[in-house]
Amino acid sequence: MNPLAAIGRAFLAFLAGTGRLGLFVAATVSHCVRPPWYPRLLLQHVIEIGYYSLPVVGLTTLFSGMVVALQSYTSFARFSAEGAVATVVVLSITRELGPVLAGLMVAGRIGASMAAEIGTMRVTEQIDALTTLSTHPVKYLVVPRVLAGVISLPFLVLVGDVIGVFGGYIVGVYKLGFEPVVYLQRTFDYLEPYDVISGLVKAAVFGFLVAVMGCYHGYHSRRGARGVGAATTNAVVSASILILVANYGVTELFFAR
Amino acid sequence: MGETVPRIRIAQVCKSFGTNRVLDGVDLEIGRGESVVVVGPSGIGKSVLIKCLIGLLEPDSGTIEIDGTRIAGSSLRRSVSGRFGMLFQNGALFDSLSVLENVAFPLTRGRVHSLAAVRLEALRTLARVGLGPEIASLFPEDLSGGMRKRVALARAIATDPDILLFDEPTTGLDPIMGALIDSLIVQCVRESGATALTITHDMDSARRIADRIAMLHAGRVLWQGPTSRIEASGNEVVDRFINGVVG
């Protein structure tokens, strides 16, 4: 086999995939602004993503806040800067850990389930049936999920931020011996609205990416159980990678001077 | 003039997948209120033909007309899609919706299912296929294969479409249930006066449903004629197929 041909084939497949994804995103965005809309489905998916992901996001941010407090305390003690623990916890949670960890957790939980559900609908001809019933599958299946992702993730991250800061507080006060009032004061001393808002914008971007990748891979799932399995894996992997890439992009946009 | 225009006209339709030419110039006309069954062995392109007709696939060449208006590759495709009702091979019921919501779907296009009028209409449609209101709140996974097919038939006829398409309606059913589904199809088509196109490889089913049978072979319609004449088609390939002769 000619290795150059193999590279060319892989490159062409990559370009075709990128084009297909671009068209899918364009169709999704265009259907978002054109009626009919399905508010009942939107609410259903907001509950599914926002409400039912709370335990997993809450636990993740709680322990992340606790670990950051502990790690920063032991590190900062080397140059007598233990007092910065509360600030480090709140900034790292609101700016980075809250949105990124929530995004990755939701990618695993929701991205996978979207890909599996839509993939199964593709395999069992339910998507074809939608078309024959004069209902555009992108409008009915993809738009409510993507909008729900964009709406839910910021709320989820906001709650996660509070829980993460609380995790840092527990370790700071009960393990490291900080005064509760002092810890809380230092938490808010250097916190700017910008820090929280940047995290929420990231969350909305991540929500979009998770939902789009879940729907895209499910929608283009190949036939059979293997096809649906591959779609699920690809949805989680691609959403996770895109979250990390987009995280850098949004950070650069907000904080690069 | 209006009398002579067929409801569906498929002319020289070709469709290939890579180098595999599945449809190679299919010609078929179906009159108003007529029930035509396209038969042929599995994998011959029957499903591709029906998907081209309904717009799930776009033919490479050829024309498809509904009431004399060309729809293949045209922006009119969407405007006629509401005139089709289709029964899929495995039902393709929405498994996240109840039986009632499935049947009400074409009436509401997936929006509000709780309106009393919609509910009544859906229950009436279920009754047309011999199903009572007690199954309305069940989900597709709770139903047997035959019941699923009947619910799918109810969904297909809910809006009384002009054109009904049936994809392998008896596949996966026992002979008695198959005959029951066939009789329901015949009854629904007669009651609504719709034009019906069925694809199947089940000759018993074809004989029960069809006014006219067309045999698809090597990407073309090899033979077509009234159901009563298929035994005397004089075509060797047709004879082999209807008698189940291998080779």
Coordinates of C-alpha atoms in Angstrom, one line a residue:
Chain A
M1 CA 0.0 0.0 0.0
N2 CA 1.3 3.5 -0.9
P3 CA 1.8 5.4 2.4
L4 CA 1.3 8.7 0.6
A5 CA -2.1 7.6 -0.6
A6 CA -3.0 6.5 2.9
I7 CA -2.0 9.9 4.3
G8 CA -4.0 11.6 1.5
R9 CA -7.0 9.5 2.1
A10 CA -6.9 10.2 5.9
F11 CA -6.5 14.0 5.1
L12 CA -9.5 13.9 2.7
A13 CA -11.6 12.1 5.2
F14 CA -10.6 14.7 7.8
L15 CA -11.6 17.5 5.5
A16 CA -14.9 15.8 4.6
G17 CA -15.7 15.3 8.3
T18 CA -14.9 18.9 9.1
G19 CA -17.1 20.1 6.2
R20 CA -19.9 17.8 7.4
L21 CA -19.6 19.1 11.0
G22 CA -19.6 22.7 9.6
L23 CA -22.8 22.1 7.7
F24 CA -24.4 20.5 10.7
V25 CA -23.5 23.4 13.0
A26 CA -24.8 25.9 10.3
A27 CA -28.1 24.0 10.0
T28 CA -28.4 23.8 13.8
V29 CA -27.8 27.6 14.2
S30 CA -30.2 28.4 11.3
H31 CA -33.0 26.2 12.8
C32 CA -32.5 27.8 16.2
V33 CA -33.9 31.1 14.9
R34 CA -36.7 29.7 12.7
P35 CA -40.0 28.4 14.0
P36 CA -41.5 26.0 14.9
W37 CA -39.8 25.7 18.3
Y38 CA -40.4 23.0 20.8
P39 CA -40.4 24.6 24.3
R40 CA -41.6 21.4 26.0
L41 CA -38.6 19.5 24.6
L42 CA -36.3 22.4 25.6
L43 CA -37.5 22.3 29.2
Q44 CA -37.2 18.6 29.3
H45 CA -33.5 18.8 28.2
V46 CA -32.7 21.7 30.5
I47 CA -33.9 19.5 33.4
E48 CA -32.0 16.5 32.1
I49 CA -28.7 18.5 31.7
G50 CA -29.0 21.2 34.4
Y51 CA -30.8 19.5 37.2
Y52 CA -29.8 15.8 36.9
S53 CA -26.1 16.8 36.4
L54 CA -26.0 18.7 39.7
P55 CA -24.9 15.8 41.9
V56 CA -21.9 14.9 39.7
V57 CA -20.9 18.5 39.1
G58 CA -21.4 19.4 42.7
L59 CA -19.2 16.5 44.0
T60 CA -16.5 17.2 41.4
T61 CA -16.2 20.9 42.3
L62 CA -16.5 20.2 46.0
F63 CA -13.5 18.0 46.0
S64 CA -11.6 20.1 43.6
G65 CA -12.1 23.1 45.9
M66 CA -10.9 21.1 48.8
V67 CA -7.8 19.8 46.9
V68 CA -6.9 23.3 45.7
A69 CA -7.0 24.6 49.3
L70 CA -4.8 21.8 50.5
Q71 CA -2.3 22.0 47.7
S72 CA -2.0 25.7 47.6
Y73 CA -1.6 25.8 51.4
T74 CA 1.3 23.3 51.4
S75 CA 2.9 25.0 48.4
F76 CA 2.5 28.5 49.5
A77 CA 3.8 27.7 53.0
R78 CA 7.3 27.4 51.4
F79 CA 7.3 31.2 50.9
S80 CA 5.0 32.1 53.7
A81 CA 2.1 33.1 51.5
E82 CA -0.6 30.8 53.2
G83 CA -2.9 33.8 53.4
A84 CA -3.5 33.6 49.6
V85 CA -5.2 30.2 49.8
A86 CA -8.8 31.6 49.8
T87 CA -8.0 33.9 46.8
V88 CA -6.4 31.0 44.9
V89 CA -9.3 28.7 45.6
V90 CA -12.0 31.2 44.4
L91 CA -10.1 32.3 41.3
S92 CA -9.1 28.9 40.2
I93 CA -12.6 27.5 40.7
T94 CA -14.5 30.4 39.0
R95 CA -12.1 31.0 36.2
E96 CA -10.9 27.4 35.3
L97 CA -11.9 24.4 37.4
G98 CA -15.6 25.1 37.7
P99 CA -16.3 25.4 33.9
V100 CA -13.8 22.9 32.7
L101 CA -14.6 20.1 35.2
A102 CA -18.4 20.7 34.7
G103 CA -17.9 20.7 31.0
L104 CA -16.0 17.4 31.0
M105 CA -18.4 15.8 33.4
V106 CA -21.4 16.8 31.3
A107 CA -19.6 15.6 28.2
G108 CA -19.3 12.2 29.8
R109 CA -22.9 12.1 31.1
I110 CA -24.9 14.0 28.6
G111 CA -22.8 14.0 25.4
A112 CA -22.7 10.2 25.5
S113 CA -26.4 9.8 26.2
M114 CA -27.3 12.2 23.3
A115 CA -25.1 10.3 20.9
A116 CA -26.5 7.0 22.0
E117 CA -30.2 8.1 21.9
I118 CA -29.9 9.9 18.5
G119 CA -27.7 7.1 17.1
T120 CA -30.3 4.5 18.1
M121 CA -33.0 6.6 16.5
R122 CA -30.9 6.7 13.3
V123 CA -30.4 3.0 13.3
T124 CA -34.1 2.2 14.0
E125 CA -35.3 4.6 11.2
Q126 CA -36.9 7.0 13.7
I127 CA -35.1 9.9 12.2
D128 CA -36.3 8.9 8.7
A129 CA -39.8 8.7 10.2
L130 CA -39.5 12.2 11.6
T131 CA -38.8 13.4 8.0
T132 CA -41.8 11.6 6.6
L133 CA -43.9 13.3 9.3
S134 CA -42.9 16.7 8.0
T135 CA -40.7 17.4 11.0
H136 CA -37.1 18.4 10.4
P137 CA -34.9 16.1 12.6
V138 CA -32.4 18.9 13.3
K139 CA -35.1 21.2 14.5
Y140 CA -36.8 18.5 16.6
L141 CA -33.8 16.6 18.0
V142 CA -30.7 18.8 17.8
V143 CA -31.9 22.4 18.4
P144 CA -33.6 21.7 21.8
R145 CA -30.6 19.8 23.0
V146 CA -28.1 22.4 21.9
L147 CA -30.1 25.3 23.4
A148 CA -30.5 23.4 26.6
G149 CA -26.7 22.8 26.7
V150 CA -26.0 26.5 26.3
I151 CA -28.6 27.5 28.9
S152 CA -27.9 24.9 31.5
L153 CA -24.2 24.8 31.7
P154 CA -23.7 28.4 33.0
F155 CA -26.3 27.7 35.8
L156 CA -24.6 24.4 36.6
V157 CA -21.2 26.1 36.8
L158 CA -22.6 28.9 39.0
V159 CA -23.8 26.3 41.5
G160 CA -20.5 24.4 41.0
D161 CA -18.5 27.6 41.8
V162 CA -20.4 28.1 45.1
I163 CA -19.9 24.4 46.1
G164 CA -16.2 24.5 45.1
V165 CA -15.5 27.6 47.1
F166 CA -17.4 26.0 50.0
G167 CA -15.1 22.9 49.6
G168 CA -12.1 25.2 50.0
Y169 CA -13.7 26.9 53.0
I170 CA -14.2 23.5 54.8
V171 CA -10.6 22.6 54.4
G172 CA -9.3 26.1 55.1
V173 CA -11.4 26.5 58.3
Y174 CA -11.6 23.0 59.7
K175 CA -8.3 21.5 58.6
L176 CA -5.9 24.4 58.1
G177 CA -7.1 26.6 61.0
F178 CA -8.2 29.8 59.1
E179 CA -10.6 32.1 60.9
P180 CA -14.0 31.7 59.0
V181 CA -14.5 35.5 58.7
V182 CA -11.0 36.0 57.5
Y183 CA -11.2 33.2 55.0
L184 CA -14.5 34.5 53.6
Q185 CA -13.2 38.1 53.5
R186 CA -10.1 37.0 51.5
T187 CA -12.4 35.0 49.2
F188 CA -14.2 38.1 48.1
D189 CA -11.4 40.7 48.4
Y190 CA -9.8 40.0 45.1
L191 CA -12.8 38.4 43.3
E192 CA -14.0 40.5 40.3
P193 CA -17.3 40.0 38.5
Y194 CA -15.2 39.4 35.4
D195 CA -13.8 36.2 36.9
V196 CA -17.2 34.7 37.4
I197 CA -18.6 36.0 34.1
S198 CA -15.6 34.6 32.1
G199 CA -16.3 31.2 33.7
L200 CA -20.0 31.4 32.8
V201 CA -19.2 32.3 29.2
K202 CA -16.8 29.4 29.0
A203 CA -19.7 27.2 30.4
A204 CA -22.1 28.3 27.7
V205 CA -19.4 27.6 25.0
F206 CA -18.7 24.1 26.5
G207 CA -22.5 23.4 26.7
F208 CA -22.8 24.2 23.0
L209 CA -19.8 22.0 22.2
V210 CA -21.0 19.0 24.3
A211 CA -24.5 19.1 22.8
V212 CA -23.3 19.7 19.2
M213 CA -20.8 16.8 19.3
G214 CA -23.3 14.5 21.0
C215 CA -25.9 15.2 18.4
Y216 CA -23.6 15.3 15.5
H217 CA -22.0 11.9 16.2
G218 CA -25.4 10.3 17.0
Y219 CA -27.0 11.8 13.8
H220 CA -24.2 10.5 11.6
S221 CA -24.0 7.1 13.4
R222 CA -23.4 4.1 11.3
R223 CA -25.7 1.1 11.2
G224 CA -25.8 -1.4 14.1
A225 CA -24.8 -1.5 17.7
R226 CA -21.1 -1.0 16.8
G227 CA -22.0 2.2 15.0
V228 CA -23.9 3.6 18.0
G229 CA -21.0 2.5 20.3
A230 CA -18.5 4.3 18.2
A231 CA -20.7 7.4 18.0
T232 CA -20.9 7.5 21.8
T233 CA -17.1 7.2 22.2
N234 CA -16.4 9.8 19.5
A235 CA -18.9 12.2 21.0
V236 CA -17.2 12.1 24.5
V237 CA -13.7 12.2 23.1
S238 CA -14.3 15.0 20.6
A239 CA -16.3 17.1 23.1
S240 CA -13.6 16.7 25.8
I241 CA -10.8 17.7 23.4
L242 CA -12.8 20.6 22.0
I243 CA -13.6 21.8 25.6
L244 CA -9.8 21.9 26.4
V245 CA -9.0 23.7 23.1
A246 CA -11.9 26.2 23.5
N247 CA -10.9 26.8 27.1
Y248 CA -7.6 28.2 25.9
G249 CA -9.3 30.2 23.2
V250 CA -11.8 31.8 25.6
T251 CA -9.1 32.4 28.3
E252 CA -7.0 34.2 25.7
L253 CA -10.0 36.3 24.6
F254 CA -10.8 37.3 28.2
F255 CA -7.4 37.6 29.9
A256 CA -4.7 38.2 27.4
R257 CA -3.6 41.8 27.6
Chain B
M1 CA -56.3 15.8 -19.0
G2 CA -56.6 15.7 -15.2
E3 CA -57.9 12.1 -15.3
T4 CA -54.8 10.9 -17.2
V5 CA -52.2 12.3 -14.9
P6 CA -51.0 9.6 -12.6
R7 CA -50.7 10.3 -8.9
I8 CA -47.1 9.1 -8.9
R9 CA -44.9 9.0 -11.9
I10 CA -41.3 7.6 -11.6
A11 CA -39.4 7.9 -14.8
Q12 CA -35.8 6.7 -15.6
V13 CA -34.8 7.0 -11.9
C14 CA -31.1 6.0 -11.3
K15 CA -29.3 5.8 -8.0
S16 CA -25.8 4.5 -7.3
F17 CA -23.8 4.1 -4.1
G18 CA -20.2 4.3 -5.1
T19 CA -19.8 1.9 -8.0
N20 CA -22.9 0.0 -7.1
R21 CA -25.7 1.0 -9.4
V22 CA -28.8 0.1 -7.4
L23 CA -31.5 1.7 -9.6
D24 CA -30.8 1.8 -13.3
G25 CA -33.7 3.5 -15.0
V26 CA -36.8 2.6 -13.0
D27 CA -40.1 3.5 -14.7
L28 CA -43.4 3.2 -12.7
E29 CA -46.7 4.9 -12.8
I30 CA -49.4 4.6 -10.1
G31 CA -52.9 5.9 -10.6
R32 CA -55.1 7.6 -8.1
G33 CA -56.5 5.1 -5.6
E34 CA -54.5 2.3 -7.0
S35 CA -52.5 -0.1 -4.8
V36 CA -49.2 -1.2 -6.4
V37 CA -46.8 -3.6 -4.8
V38 CA -43.1 -3.7 -5.9
V39 CA -41.7 -7.1 -5.3
G40 CA -38.1 -8.4 -5.6
P41 CA -35.5 -10.2 -3.6
S42 CA -33.9 -8.6 -0.6
G43 CA -31.1 -6.1 -1.5
I44 CA -32.5 -5.4 -5.0
G45 CA -33.2 -1.7 -4.3
K46 CA -36.8 -1.6 -3.3
S47 CA -36.1 0.4 -0.2
V48 CA -33.9 2.8 -2.2
L49 CA -36.8 3.4 -4.6
I50 CA -39.2 4.2 -1.8
K51 CA -36.6 6.5 -0.1
C52 CA -36.1 8.3 -3.4
L53 CA -39.8 8.8 -3.7
I54 CA -40.2 10.2 -0.2
G55 CA -37.1 12.4 -0.3
L56 CA -34.8 10.5 2.1
L57 CA -32.5 9.9 -0.9
E58 CA -32.1 12.1 -3.9
P59 CA -31.9 10.2 -7.2
D60 CA -28.8 10.7 -9.4
S61 CA -31.0 11.2 -12.4
G62 CA -34.6 10.7 -13.6
T63 CA -37.8 12.3 -12.6
I64 CA -40.4 11.8 -9.9
E65 CA -43.7 13.5 -10.2
I66 CA -46.7 13.8 -7.9
D67 CA -49.9 14.8 -9.7
G68 CA -47.7 15.9 -12.7
T69 CA -45.5 18.1 -10.6
R70 CA -41.8 17.2 -10.5
I71 CA -40.5 16.8 -6.9
A72 CA -37.1 15.1 -7.1
G73 CA -34.4 17.6 -6.7
S74 CA -36.9 20.4 -6.4
S75 CA -37.8 22.8 -3.6
L76 CA -41.4 21.5 -3.9
R77 CA -40.2 18.4 -2.1
R78 CA -41.0 19.8 1.3
S79 CA -44.5 21.0 0.3
V80 CA -45.6 17.5 -0.8
S81 CA -44.0 15.7 2.2
G82 CA -47.2 16.2 4.2
R83 CA -49.1 14.2 1.6
F84 CA -47.2 11.0 2.4
G85 CA -47.8 8.5 5.1
M86 CA -45.3 5.8 5.6
L87 CA -45.2 2.5 7.5
F88 CA -41.6 1.6 8.2
Q89 CA -40.3 -2.0 8.2
N90 CA -39.8 -2.1 11.9
G91 CA -42.4 0.5 12.8
A92 CA -39.9 3.2 13.6
L93 CA -42.1 4.3 16.5
F94 CA -40.6 7.0 18.7
D95 CA -39.6 5.1 21.8
S96 CA -39.5 8.2 24.0
L97 CA -43.2 8.8 23.3
S98 CA -46.3 6.9 24.4
V99 CA -48.5 5.1 21.8
L100 CA -51.0 8.0 21.9
E101 CA -48.2 10.6 21.4
N102 CA -46.9 8.6 18.5
V103 CA -50.2 8.5 16.8
A104 CA -50.9 12.1 17.6
F105 CA -47.4 13.2 16.2
P106 CA -48.5 13.7 12.6
L107 CA -51.5 15.7 13.8
T108 CA -49.4 18.1 15.9
R109 CA -46.0 17.7 14.3
G110 CA -44.5 16.9 17.6
R111 CA -45.8 19.9 19.5
V112 CA -48.6 19.8 22.0
H113 CA -50.1 16.3 22.4
S114 CA -52.4 17.1 25.3
L115 CA -55.2 18.9 23.4
A116 CA -58.5 17.0 23.8
A117 CA -59.3 17.2 20.1
V118 CA -55.9 15.7 19.2
R119 CA -56.3 13.0 21.8
L120 CA -59.8 12.1 20.5
E121 CA -58.5 12.0 16.9
A122 CA -55.6 9.8 17.9
L123 CA -57.8 7.4 19.8
R124 CA -60.2 7.2 16.8
T125 CA -57.2 6.4 14.5
L126 CA -56.1 3.7 16.9
A127 CA -59.6 2.2 16.8
R128 CA -59.4 2.1 13.0
V129 CA -56.5 -0.4 13.3
G130 CA -58.4 -2.4 15.9
L131 CA -56.6 -1.0 19.0
G132 CA -58.4 0.2 22.1
P133 CA -57.7 3.2 24.4
E134 CA -56.2 0.9 27.0
I135 CA -52.9 0.8 25.2
A136 CA -52.7 4.6 24.6
S137 CA -50.5 5.2 27.6
L138 CA -48.1 2.3 26.9
F139 CA -44.7 2.8 25.3
P140 CA -43.5 1.1 22.2
E141 CA -41.2 -1.2 24.2
D142 CA -44.3 -2.6 26.0
L143 CA -45.9 -3.8 22.8
S144 CA -45.6 -7.0 20.8
G145 CA -44.3 -6.8 17.2
G146 CA -47.8 -7.0 15.7
M147 CA -49.2 -4.3 17.9
R148 CA -46.2 -2.1 17.2
K149 CA -46.9 -2.5 13.5
R150 CA -50.5 -1.6 14.0
V151 CA -49.6 1.5 16.0
A152 CA -47.2 2.5 13.2
L153 CA -50.0 2.0 10.7
A154 CA -52.2 4.2 12.8
R155 CA -49.5 6.9 12.8
A156 CA -49.1 6.6 9.0
I157 CA -52.9 7.1 8.3
A158 CA -53.6 9.6 11.1
T159 CA -53.7 12.6 8.8
D160 CA -55.5 10.7 5.9
P161 CA -52.6 11.3 3.5
D162 CA -53.1 11.0 -0.3
I163 CA -50.2 8.6 -0.7
L164 CA -49.4 5.6 1.6
L165 CA -46.1 3.8 1.5
F166 CA -45.6 0.5 3.1
D167 CA -42.1 -0.9 3.6
E168 CA -42.1 -4.7 4.1
P169 CA -45.3 -4.6 6.2
T170 CA -45.3 -8.2 7.2
T171 CA -41.6 -8.7 7.9
G172 CA -41.0 -10.3 11.3
L173 CA -44.6 -11.2 11.9
D174 CA -46.2 -14.7 12.1
P175 CA -48.4 -15.6 9.1
I176 CA -51.7 -14.8 11.0
M177 CA -50.5 -11.4 12.1
G178 CA -49.1 -10.8 8.7
A179 CA -52.5 -11.5 7.1
L180 CA -54.2 -9.2 9.7
I181 CA -51.8 -6.3 8.9
D182 CA -52.4 -6.9 5.2
S183 CA -56.2 -6.8 5.7
L184 CA -55.8 -3.6 7.8
I185 CA -53.7 -2.0 5.0
V186 CA -56.3 -2.9 2.4
Q187 CA -59.1 -1.6 4.6
C188 CA -57.3 1.7 5.3
V189 CA -56.4 2.2 1.7
R190 CA -60.0 1.6 0.6
E191 CA -61.5 3.7 3.3
S192 CA -59.3 6.7 2.6
G193 CA -59.1 6.3 -1.2
A194 CA -55.4 6.8 -1.0
T195 CA -52.8 5.7 -3.5
A196 CA -50.6 3.0 -2.0
L197 CA -47.1 1.8 -2.9
T198 CA -45.9 -1.3 -1.0
I199 CA -42.5 -2.9 -1.2
T200 CA -42.2 -6.5 -0.1
H201 CA -40.5 -9.8 -0.9
D202 CA -43.5 -11.7 0.6
M203 CA -45.6 -12.9 -2.4
D204 CA -48.6 -13.9 -0.2
S205 CA -48.7 -10.4 1.2
A206 CA -48.3 -8.9 -2.3
R207 CA -51.3 -10.9 -3.6
R208 CA -53.5 -9.7 -0.7
I209 CA -52.6 -6.0 -1.0
A210 CA -52.0 -5.3 -4.7
D211 CA -54.2 -4.2 -7.6
R212 CA -51.0 -4.3 -9.6
I213 CA -47.6 -5.9 -9.0
A214 CA -44.3 -4.7 -10.4
M215 CA -41.1 -6.8 -10.2
L216 CA -37.8 -5.0 -9.7
H217 CA -34.8 -6.8 -11.1
A218 CA -31.3 -5.5 -12.0
G219 CA -32.2 -1.9 -11.1
R220 CA -35.3 -1.8 -13.4
V221 CA -38.9 -2.8 -13.5
L222 CA -38.7 -6.2 -15.2
W223 CA -42.4 -6.9 -15.3
Q224 CA -45.6 -5.3 -14.2
G225 CA -49.3 -6.2 -14.5
P226 CA -52.5 -7.0 -12.6
T227 CA -52.1 -9.2 -9.6
S228 CA -54.2 -12.0 -11.2
R229 CA -51.8 -12.2 -14.1
I230 CA -48.5 -12.6 -12.3
E231 CA -48.7 -16.4 -12.4
A232 CA -48.9 -16.2 -16.2
S233 CA -46.3 -13.5 -16.6
G234 CA -44.3 -15.6 -19.1
N235 CA -41.1 -14.2 -17.6
E236 CA -38.7 -16.8 -16.2
V237 CA -37.2 -14.5 -13.5
V238 CA -40.7 -13.6 -12.2
D239 CA -41.7 -17.3 -12.2
R240 CA -38.6 -18.2 -10.3
F241 CA -39.2 -15.5 -7.7
I242 CA -42.9 -16.2 -7.1
N243 CA -42.3 -19.9 -6.9
G244 CA -39.2 -19.5 -4.7
V245 CA -36.9 -21.4 -7.0
V246 CA -33.2 -21.0 -6.2
G247 CA -30.7 -20.2 -9.0

